[in-house]
PDB file of C-alpha atoms in Angstrom:
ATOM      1  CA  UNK A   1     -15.979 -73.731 119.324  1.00  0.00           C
ATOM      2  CA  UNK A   2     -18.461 -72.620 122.066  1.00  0.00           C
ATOM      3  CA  UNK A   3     -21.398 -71.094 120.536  1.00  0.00           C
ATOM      4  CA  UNK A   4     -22.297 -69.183 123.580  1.00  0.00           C
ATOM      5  CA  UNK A   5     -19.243 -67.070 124.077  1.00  0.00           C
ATOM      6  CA  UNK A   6     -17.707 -64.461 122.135  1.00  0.00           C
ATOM      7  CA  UNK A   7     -14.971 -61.974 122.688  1.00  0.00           C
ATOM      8  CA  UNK A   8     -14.443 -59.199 120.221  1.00  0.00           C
ATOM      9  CA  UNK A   9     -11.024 -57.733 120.163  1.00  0.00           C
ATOM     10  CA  UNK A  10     -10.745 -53.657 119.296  1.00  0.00           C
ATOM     11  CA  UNK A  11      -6.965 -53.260 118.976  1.00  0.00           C
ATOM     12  CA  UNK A  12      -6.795 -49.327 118.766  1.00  0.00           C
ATOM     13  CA  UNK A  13      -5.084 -47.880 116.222  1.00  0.00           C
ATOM     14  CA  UNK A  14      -4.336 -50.674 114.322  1.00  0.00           C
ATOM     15  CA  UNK A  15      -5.819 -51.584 110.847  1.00  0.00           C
ATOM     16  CA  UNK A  16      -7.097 -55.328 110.116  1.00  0.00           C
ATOM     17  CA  UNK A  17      -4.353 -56.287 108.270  1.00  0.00           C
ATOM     18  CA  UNK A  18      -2.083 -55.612 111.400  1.00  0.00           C
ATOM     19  CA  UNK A  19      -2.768 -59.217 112.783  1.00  0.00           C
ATOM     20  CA  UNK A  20      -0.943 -60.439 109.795  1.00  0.00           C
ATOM     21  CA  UNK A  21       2.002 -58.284 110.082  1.00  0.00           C
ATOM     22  CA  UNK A  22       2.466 -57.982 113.817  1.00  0.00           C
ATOM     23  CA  UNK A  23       4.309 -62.051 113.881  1.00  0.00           C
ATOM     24  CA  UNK A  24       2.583 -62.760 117.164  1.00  0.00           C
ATOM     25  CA  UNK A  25       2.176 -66.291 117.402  1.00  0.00           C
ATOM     26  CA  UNK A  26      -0.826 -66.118 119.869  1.00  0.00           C
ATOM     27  CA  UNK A  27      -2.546 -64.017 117.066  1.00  0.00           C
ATOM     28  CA  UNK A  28      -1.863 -66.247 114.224  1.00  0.00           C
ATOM     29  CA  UNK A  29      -3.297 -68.896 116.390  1.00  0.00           C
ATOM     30  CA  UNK A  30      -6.123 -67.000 116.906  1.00  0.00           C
ATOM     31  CA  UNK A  31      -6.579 -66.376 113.484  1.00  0.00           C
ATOM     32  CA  UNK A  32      -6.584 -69.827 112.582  1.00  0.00           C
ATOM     33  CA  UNK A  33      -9.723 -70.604 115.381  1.00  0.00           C
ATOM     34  CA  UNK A  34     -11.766 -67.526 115.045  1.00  0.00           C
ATOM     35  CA  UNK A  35     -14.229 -65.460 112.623  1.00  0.00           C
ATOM     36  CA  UNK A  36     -12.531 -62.192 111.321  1.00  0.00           C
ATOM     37  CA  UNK A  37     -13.060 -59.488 108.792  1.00  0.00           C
ATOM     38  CA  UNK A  38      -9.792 -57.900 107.223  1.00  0.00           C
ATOM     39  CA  UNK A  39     -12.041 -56.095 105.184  1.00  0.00           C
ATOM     40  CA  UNK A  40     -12.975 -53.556 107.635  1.00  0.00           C
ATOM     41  CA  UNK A  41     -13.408 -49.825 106.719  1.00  0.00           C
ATOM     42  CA  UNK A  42     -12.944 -46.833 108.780  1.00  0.00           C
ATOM     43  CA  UNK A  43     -15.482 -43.856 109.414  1.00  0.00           C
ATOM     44  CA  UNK A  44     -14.155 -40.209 109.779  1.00  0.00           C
ATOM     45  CA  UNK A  45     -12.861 -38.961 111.328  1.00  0.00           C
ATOM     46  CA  UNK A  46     -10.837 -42.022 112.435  1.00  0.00           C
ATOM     47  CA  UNK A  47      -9.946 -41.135 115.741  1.00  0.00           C
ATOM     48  CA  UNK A  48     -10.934 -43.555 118.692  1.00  0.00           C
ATOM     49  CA  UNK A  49     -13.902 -42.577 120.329  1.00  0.00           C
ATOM     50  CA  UNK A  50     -15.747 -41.936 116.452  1.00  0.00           C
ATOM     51  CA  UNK A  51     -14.484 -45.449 115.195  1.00  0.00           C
ATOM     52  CA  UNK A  52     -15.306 -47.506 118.603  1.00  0.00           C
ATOM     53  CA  UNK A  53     -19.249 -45.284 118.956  1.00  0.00           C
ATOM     54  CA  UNK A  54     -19.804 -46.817 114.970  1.00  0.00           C
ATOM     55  CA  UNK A  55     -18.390 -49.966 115.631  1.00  0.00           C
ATOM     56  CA  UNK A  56     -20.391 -51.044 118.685  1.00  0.00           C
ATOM     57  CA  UNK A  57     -23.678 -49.131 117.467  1.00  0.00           C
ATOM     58  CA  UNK A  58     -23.461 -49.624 113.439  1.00  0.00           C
ATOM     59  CA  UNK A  59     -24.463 -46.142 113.311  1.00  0.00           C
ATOM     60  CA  UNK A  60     -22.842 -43.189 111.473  1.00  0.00           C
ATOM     61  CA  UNK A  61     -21.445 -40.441 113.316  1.00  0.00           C
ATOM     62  CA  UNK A  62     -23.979 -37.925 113.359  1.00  0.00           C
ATOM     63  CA  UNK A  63     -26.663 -40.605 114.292  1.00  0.00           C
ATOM     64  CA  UNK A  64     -24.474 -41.688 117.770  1.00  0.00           C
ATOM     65  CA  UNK A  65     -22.987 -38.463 118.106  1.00  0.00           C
ATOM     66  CA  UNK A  66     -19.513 -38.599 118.593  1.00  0.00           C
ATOM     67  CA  UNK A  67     -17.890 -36.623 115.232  1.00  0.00           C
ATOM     68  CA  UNK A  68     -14.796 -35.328 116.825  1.00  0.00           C
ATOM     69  CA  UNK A  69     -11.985 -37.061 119.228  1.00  0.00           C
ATOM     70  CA  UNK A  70     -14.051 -36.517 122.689  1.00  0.00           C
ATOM     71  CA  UNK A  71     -15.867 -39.082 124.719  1.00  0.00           C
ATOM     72  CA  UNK A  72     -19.599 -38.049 125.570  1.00  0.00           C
ATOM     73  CA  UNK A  73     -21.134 -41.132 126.854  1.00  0.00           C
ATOM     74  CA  UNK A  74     -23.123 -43.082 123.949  1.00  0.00           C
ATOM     75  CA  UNK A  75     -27.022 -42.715 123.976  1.00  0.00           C
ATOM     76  CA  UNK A  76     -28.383 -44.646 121.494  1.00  0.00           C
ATOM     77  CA  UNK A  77     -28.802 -47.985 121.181  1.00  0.00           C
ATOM     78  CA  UNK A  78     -25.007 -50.273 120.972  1.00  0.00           C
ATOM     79  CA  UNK A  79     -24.360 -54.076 120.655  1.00  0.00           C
ATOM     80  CA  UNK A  80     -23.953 -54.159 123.932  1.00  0.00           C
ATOM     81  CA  UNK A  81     -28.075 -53.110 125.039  1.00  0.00           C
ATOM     82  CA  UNK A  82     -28.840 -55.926 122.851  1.00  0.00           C
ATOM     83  CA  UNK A  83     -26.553 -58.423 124.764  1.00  0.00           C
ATOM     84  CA  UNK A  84     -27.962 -57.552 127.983  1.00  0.00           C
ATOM     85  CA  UNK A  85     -31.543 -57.314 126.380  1.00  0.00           C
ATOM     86  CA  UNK A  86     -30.985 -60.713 125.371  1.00  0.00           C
ATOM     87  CA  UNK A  87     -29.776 -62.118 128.968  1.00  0.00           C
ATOM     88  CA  UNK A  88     -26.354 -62.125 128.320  1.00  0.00           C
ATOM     89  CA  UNK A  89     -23.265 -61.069 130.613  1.00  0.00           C
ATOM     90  CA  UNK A  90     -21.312 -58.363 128.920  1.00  0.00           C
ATOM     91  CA  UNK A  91     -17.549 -57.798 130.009  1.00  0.00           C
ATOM     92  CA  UNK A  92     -15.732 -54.770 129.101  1.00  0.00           C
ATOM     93  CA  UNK A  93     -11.578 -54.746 129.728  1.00  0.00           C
ATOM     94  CA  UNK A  94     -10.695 -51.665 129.615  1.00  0.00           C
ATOM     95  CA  UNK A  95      -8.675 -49.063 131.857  1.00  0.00           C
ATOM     96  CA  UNK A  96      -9.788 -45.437 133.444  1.00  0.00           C
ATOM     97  CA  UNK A  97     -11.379 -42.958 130.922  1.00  0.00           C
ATOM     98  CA  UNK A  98      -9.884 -44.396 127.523  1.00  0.00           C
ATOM     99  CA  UNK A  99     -12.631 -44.233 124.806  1.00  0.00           C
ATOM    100  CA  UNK A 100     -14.107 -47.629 125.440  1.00  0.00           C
ATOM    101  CA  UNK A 101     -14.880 -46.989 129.457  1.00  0.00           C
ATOM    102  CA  UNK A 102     -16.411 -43.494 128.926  1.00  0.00           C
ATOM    103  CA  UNK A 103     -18.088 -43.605 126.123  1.00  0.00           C
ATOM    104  CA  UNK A 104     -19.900 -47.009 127.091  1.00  0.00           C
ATOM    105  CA  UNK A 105     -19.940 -46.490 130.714  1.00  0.00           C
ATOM    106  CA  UNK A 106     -23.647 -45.883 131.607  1.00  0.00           C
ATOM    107  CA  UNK A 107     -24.166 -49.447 130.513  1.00  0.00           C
ATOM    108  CA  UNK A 108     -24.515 -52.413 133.041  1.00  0.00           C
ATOM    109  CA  UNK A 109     -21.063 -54.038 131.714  1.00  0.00           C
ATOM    110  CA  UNK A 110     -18.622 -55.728 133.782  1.00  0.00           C
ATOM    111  CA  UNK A 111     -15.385 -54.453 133.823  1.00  0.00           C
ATOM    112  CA  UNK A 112     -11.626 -54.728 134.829  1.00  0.00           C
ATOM    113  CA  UNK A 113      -9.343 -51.963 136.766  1.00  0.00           C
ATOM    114  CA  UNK A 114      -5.802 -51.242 135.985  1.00  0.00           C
ATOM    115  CA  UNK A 115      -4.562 -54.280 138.293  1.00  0.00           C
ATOM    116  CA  UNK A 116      -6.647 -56.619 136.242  1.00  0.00           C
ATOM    117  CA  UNK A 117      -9.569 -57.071 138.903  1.00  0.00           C
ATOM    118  CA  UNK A 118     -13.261 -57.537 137.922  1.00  0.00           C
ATOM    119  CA  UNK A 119     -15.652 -54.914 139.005  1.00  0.00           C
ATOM    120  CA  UNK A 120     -19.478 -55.949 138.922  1.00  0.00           C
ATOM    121  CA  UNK A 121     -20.661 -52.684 136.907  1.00  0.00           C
ATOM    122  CA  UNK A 122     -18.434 -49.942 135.570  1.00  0.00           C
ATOM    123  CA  UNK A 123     -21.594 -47.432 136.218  1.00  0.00           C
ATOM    124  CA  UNK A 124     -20.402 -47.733 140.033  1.00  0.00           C
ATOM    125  CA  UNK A 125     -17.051 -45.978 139.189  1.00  0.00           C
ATOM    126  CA  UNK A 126     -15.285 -43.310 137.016  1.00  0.00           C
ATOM    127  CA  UNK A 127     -11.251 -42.941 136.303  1.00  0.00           C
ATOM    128  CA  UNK A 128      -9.729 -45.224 139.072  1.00  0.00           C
ATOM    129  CA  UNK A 129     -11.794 -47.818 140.763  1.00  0.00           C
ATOM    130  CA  UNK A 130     -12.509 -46.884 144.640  1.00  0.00           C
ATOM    131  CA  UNK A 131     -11.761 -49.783 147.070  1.00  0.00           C
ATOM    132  CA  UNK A 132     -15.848 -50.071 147.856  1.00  0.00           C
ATOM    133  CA  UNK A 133     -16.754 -50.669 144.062  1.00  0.00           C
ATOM    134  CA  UNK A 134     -13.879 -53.784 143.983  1.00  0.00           C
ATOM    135  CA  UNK A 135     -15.323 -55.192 147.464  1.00  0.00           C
ATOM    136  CA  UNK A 136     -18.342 -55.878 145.974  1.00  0.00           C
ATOM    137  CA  UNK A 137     -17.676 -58.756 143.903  1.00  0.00           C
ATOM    138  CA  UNK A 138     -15.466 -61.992 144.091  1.00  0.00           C
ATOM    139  CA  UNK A 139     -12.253 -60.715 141.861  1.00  0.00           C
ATOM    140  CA  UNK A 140     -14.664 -62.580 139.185  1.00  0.00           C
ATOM    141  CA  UNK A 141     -17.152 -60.116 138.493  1.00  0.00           C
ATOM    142  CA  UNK A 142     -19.679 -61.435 140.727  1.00  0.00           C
TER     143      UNK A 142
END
């Protein structure tokens, strides 16, 4: 396994134990190869934005600020500050203003549009990607 890479997979909506149930080979697979928690609690309210701001900060609600389904851009600091503190290239797939791009989109993350290009920064765009933010990289997030 490549120590230098990790992907974390936030499956919306569905609890741990729904990669056992779901009889997707590609996940069992997965399973077999990866580190994984089925153990994982829920904060409340558990509605998107609230479980994805506590996930990806470890903070409570009132501490990051999101307590209600809405999707104020994150302030404090999130797992992903500490990536790019630490030199690291963060990638964010994601699609217009779901919960993941908004709330984490002041960050210097690289992200993917709706046609599955790469975009160098998601802080260069909001909603749909304009033809100007996609011309500046390679298709590779470059």
């Amino acid at each position: 396994m490549n120590q230098n890479k990790v992907i974390l997979i936030s499956v919306d909506g569905m609890r741990p134990d729904g990669f056992l149930t779901c009889n997707n080979p590609y996940t069992a697979r997965m399973m077999e190869k990866a580190y994984y928690t089925l153990s994982g609690k829920t904060v409340m309210p558990s509605v998107t934005p609230v479980c994805f701001g506590t996930m990806y900060t470890g903070a409570q609600p009132e501490v990051h600020g999101i307590q209600k389904y809405e999707k104020p851009v994150i302030t404090i600091d999130t797992l992903f500050d500490a990536l790019i503190r630490a030199g690291k290239k963060v990638a964010l797939i994601t699609y217009g203003k779901c919960s993941m791009g908004a709330i984490f989109l002041t960050r210097k993350i690289f992200g993917m549009d709706r046609k599955g290009r790469f975009i160098a920064d998601l802080r260069e765009v909001s909603g749909e990607q304009p033809a100007e933010a996609l011309q500046q990289t390679d298709g590779h997030g470059r």
